Amino acid sequence: ANMPEPKRFVVSELDDGVELTLSWKDADELSLALSDHPSGTMLRLRQSPAPDRMVGGALRSGADFGAGWHSIVDALVGYLADIPMPDGDAMWRAAYAVYLAQQAGWG
């Protein structure tokens, strides 16, 4: 992918786990937190708003980022549950169509 390198990494200890925050020069921020939960481990994702922009000659938009997260989390669930999954690009394309329709107001 053509994603620029994060400018800053911050690891924070939480009462119930740990959080990793990545920040880029444009004030974009992404946080991943893992914490204990009665039924296992909870993964929380937080991303700053993703405005439409050109990156490496391709349009990056909210639908693009939503589809990316969707396919990453699906792949993680499939891996942890030992469920065969389609390749990441196929998962992204399927999720992108749904997120793009929602962004356009069709969903």
Short mmCIF file of C-alpha atoms in Angstrom, two decimals:
data_model
loop_
_atom_site.label_atom_id
_atom_site.label_comp_id
_atom_site.label_asym_id
_atom_site.label_seq_id
_atom_site.Cartn_x
_atom_site.Cartn_y
_atom_site.Cartn_z
CA ALA A 1 0.00 0.00 0.00
CA ASN A 2 1.02 3.61 -0.46
CA MET A 3 0.37 4.61 3.15
CA PRO A 4 3.00 7.01 4.52
CA GLU A 5 5.05 5.94 7.53
CA PRO A 6 3.54 7.02 10.87
CA LYS A 7 5.24 10.01 12.43
CA ARG A 8 4.72 8.88 16.00
CA PHE A 9 3.98 5.68 17.93
CA VAL A 10 2.66 5.83 21.49
CA VAL A 11 2.06 2.75 23.64
CA SER A 12 -0.21 3.36 26.65
CA GLU A 13 -0.88 1.00 29.52
CA LEU A 14 -4.62 0.81 30.29
CA ASP A 15 -6.26 -0.50 33.46
CA ASP A 16 -7.39 -3.55 31.52
CA GLY A 17 -4.83 -3.81 28.71
CA VAL A 18 -2.70 -1.81 26.30
CA GLU A 19 -3.29 0.73 23.50
CA LEU A 20 -1.04 1.53 20.53
CA THR A 21 -1.62 4.92 18.86
CA LEU A 22 -0.09 5.81 15.49
CA SER A 23 -0.10 9.42 14.28
CA TRP A 24 0.72 10.83 10.84
CA LYS A 25 1.80 14.33 9.84
CA ASP A 26 -1.70 15.31 8.65
CA ALA A 27 -3.08 14.78 12.18
CA ASP A 28 -4.51 11.41 11.14
CA GLU A 29 -4.56 9.06 14.09
CA LEU A 30 -5.23 5.37 14.54
CA SER A 31 -5.52 3.53 17.87
CA LEU A 32 -5.64 -0.20 18.52
CA ALA A 33 -6.46 -1.33 22.07
CA LEU A 34 -6.47 -4.82 23.52
CA SER A 35 -8.13 -5.39 26.87
CA ASP A 36 -9.36 -8.22 29.07
CA HIS A 37 -13.03 -9.07 28.72
CA PRO A 38 -15.10 -11.74 30.53
CA SER A 39 -15.47 -13.73 27.29
CA GLY A 40 -11.85 -13.26 26.11
CA THR A 41 -9.85 -10.38 24.68
CA MET A 42 -11.52 -7.26 23.30
CA LEU A 43 -10.05 -5.38 20.31
CA ARG A 44 -11.04 -1.72 19.98
CA LEU A 45 -10.20 0.31 16.89
CA ARG A 46 -10.41 4.09 16.63
CA GLN A 47 -9.51 6.13 13.55
CA SER A 48 -9.70 9.85 12.98
CA PRO A 49 -12.10 10.93 10.20
CA ALA A 50 -10.80 9.95 6.77
CA PRO A 51 -11.39 12.73 4.23
CA ASP A 52 -11.22 11.89 0.53
CA ARG A 53 -7.70 12.47 -0.81
CA MET A 54 -5.32 11.31 -3.50
CA VAL A 55 -2.49 9.09 -2.26
CA GLY A 56 -0.03 7.54 -4.70
CA GLY A 57 -2.34 8.29 -7.63
CA ALA A 58 -5.37 6.57 -6.05
CA LEU A 59 -8.39 8.07 -4.31
CA ARG A 60 -8.41 7.17 -0.61
CA SER A 61 -11.79 7.75 1.01
CA GLY A 62 -13.89 6.80 4.01
CA ALA A 63 -15.23 3.82 2.03
CA ASP A 64 -11.66 2.72 1.29
CA PHE A 65 -10.64 2.87 4.96
CA GLY A 66 -13.89 1.23 6.14
CA ALA A 67 -13.41 -1.64 3.71
CA GLY A 68 -9.80 -2.00 4.80
CA TRP A 69 -10.73 -2.29 8.47
CA HIS A 70 -13.58 -4.65 7.66
CA SER A 71 -11.32 -7.02 5.73
CA ILE A 72 -8.58 -6.88 8.41
CA VAL A 73 -10.98 -7.68 11.24
CA ASP A 74 -12.67 -10.45 9.19
CA ALA A 75 -9.25 -11.97 8.45
CA LEU A 76 -8.33 -11.83 12.14
CA VAL A 77 -11.60 -13.53 13.16
CA GLY A 78 -11.10 -16.18 10.47
CA TYR A 79 -7.55 -16.81 11.63
CA LEU A 80 -8.49 -17.07 15.32
CA ALA A 81 -11.48 -19.35 14.57
CA ASP A 82 -9.56 -21.39 11.97
CA ILE A 83 -12.13 -20.52 9.28
CA PRO A 84 -10.89 -20.51 5.66
CA MET A 85 -11.16 -16.96 4.29
CA PRO A 86 -10.84 -15.48 0.79
CA ASP A 87 -7.68 -13.51 0.08
CA GLY A 88 -7.47 -9.97 1.52
CA ASP A 89 -8.00 -8.24 -1.82
CA ALA A 90 -11.23 -10.14 -2.48
CA MET A 91 -12.47 -9.34 1.02
CA TRP A 92 -11.57 -5.66 0.56
CA ARG A 93 -13.36 -5.44 -2.82
CA ALA A 94 -16.56 -6.94 -1.37
CA ALA A 95 -16.52 -4.66 1.67
CA TYR A 96 -15.60 -1.61 -0.45
CA ALA A 97 -18.75 -2.00 -2.56
CA VAL A 98 -20.90 -1.97 0.60
CA TYR A 99 -19.09 0.99 2.21
CA LEU A 100 -19.07 2.97 -1.05
CA ALA A 101 -22.84 2.48 -1.42
CA GLN A 102 -23.38 3.58 2.17
CA GLN A 103 -21.13 6.64 1.68
CA ALA A 104 -23.17 7.54 -1.41
CA GLY A 105 -26.38 7.27 0.62
CA TRP A 106 -27.65 4.04 -0.93
CA GLY A 107 -27.17 1.83 2.12
#
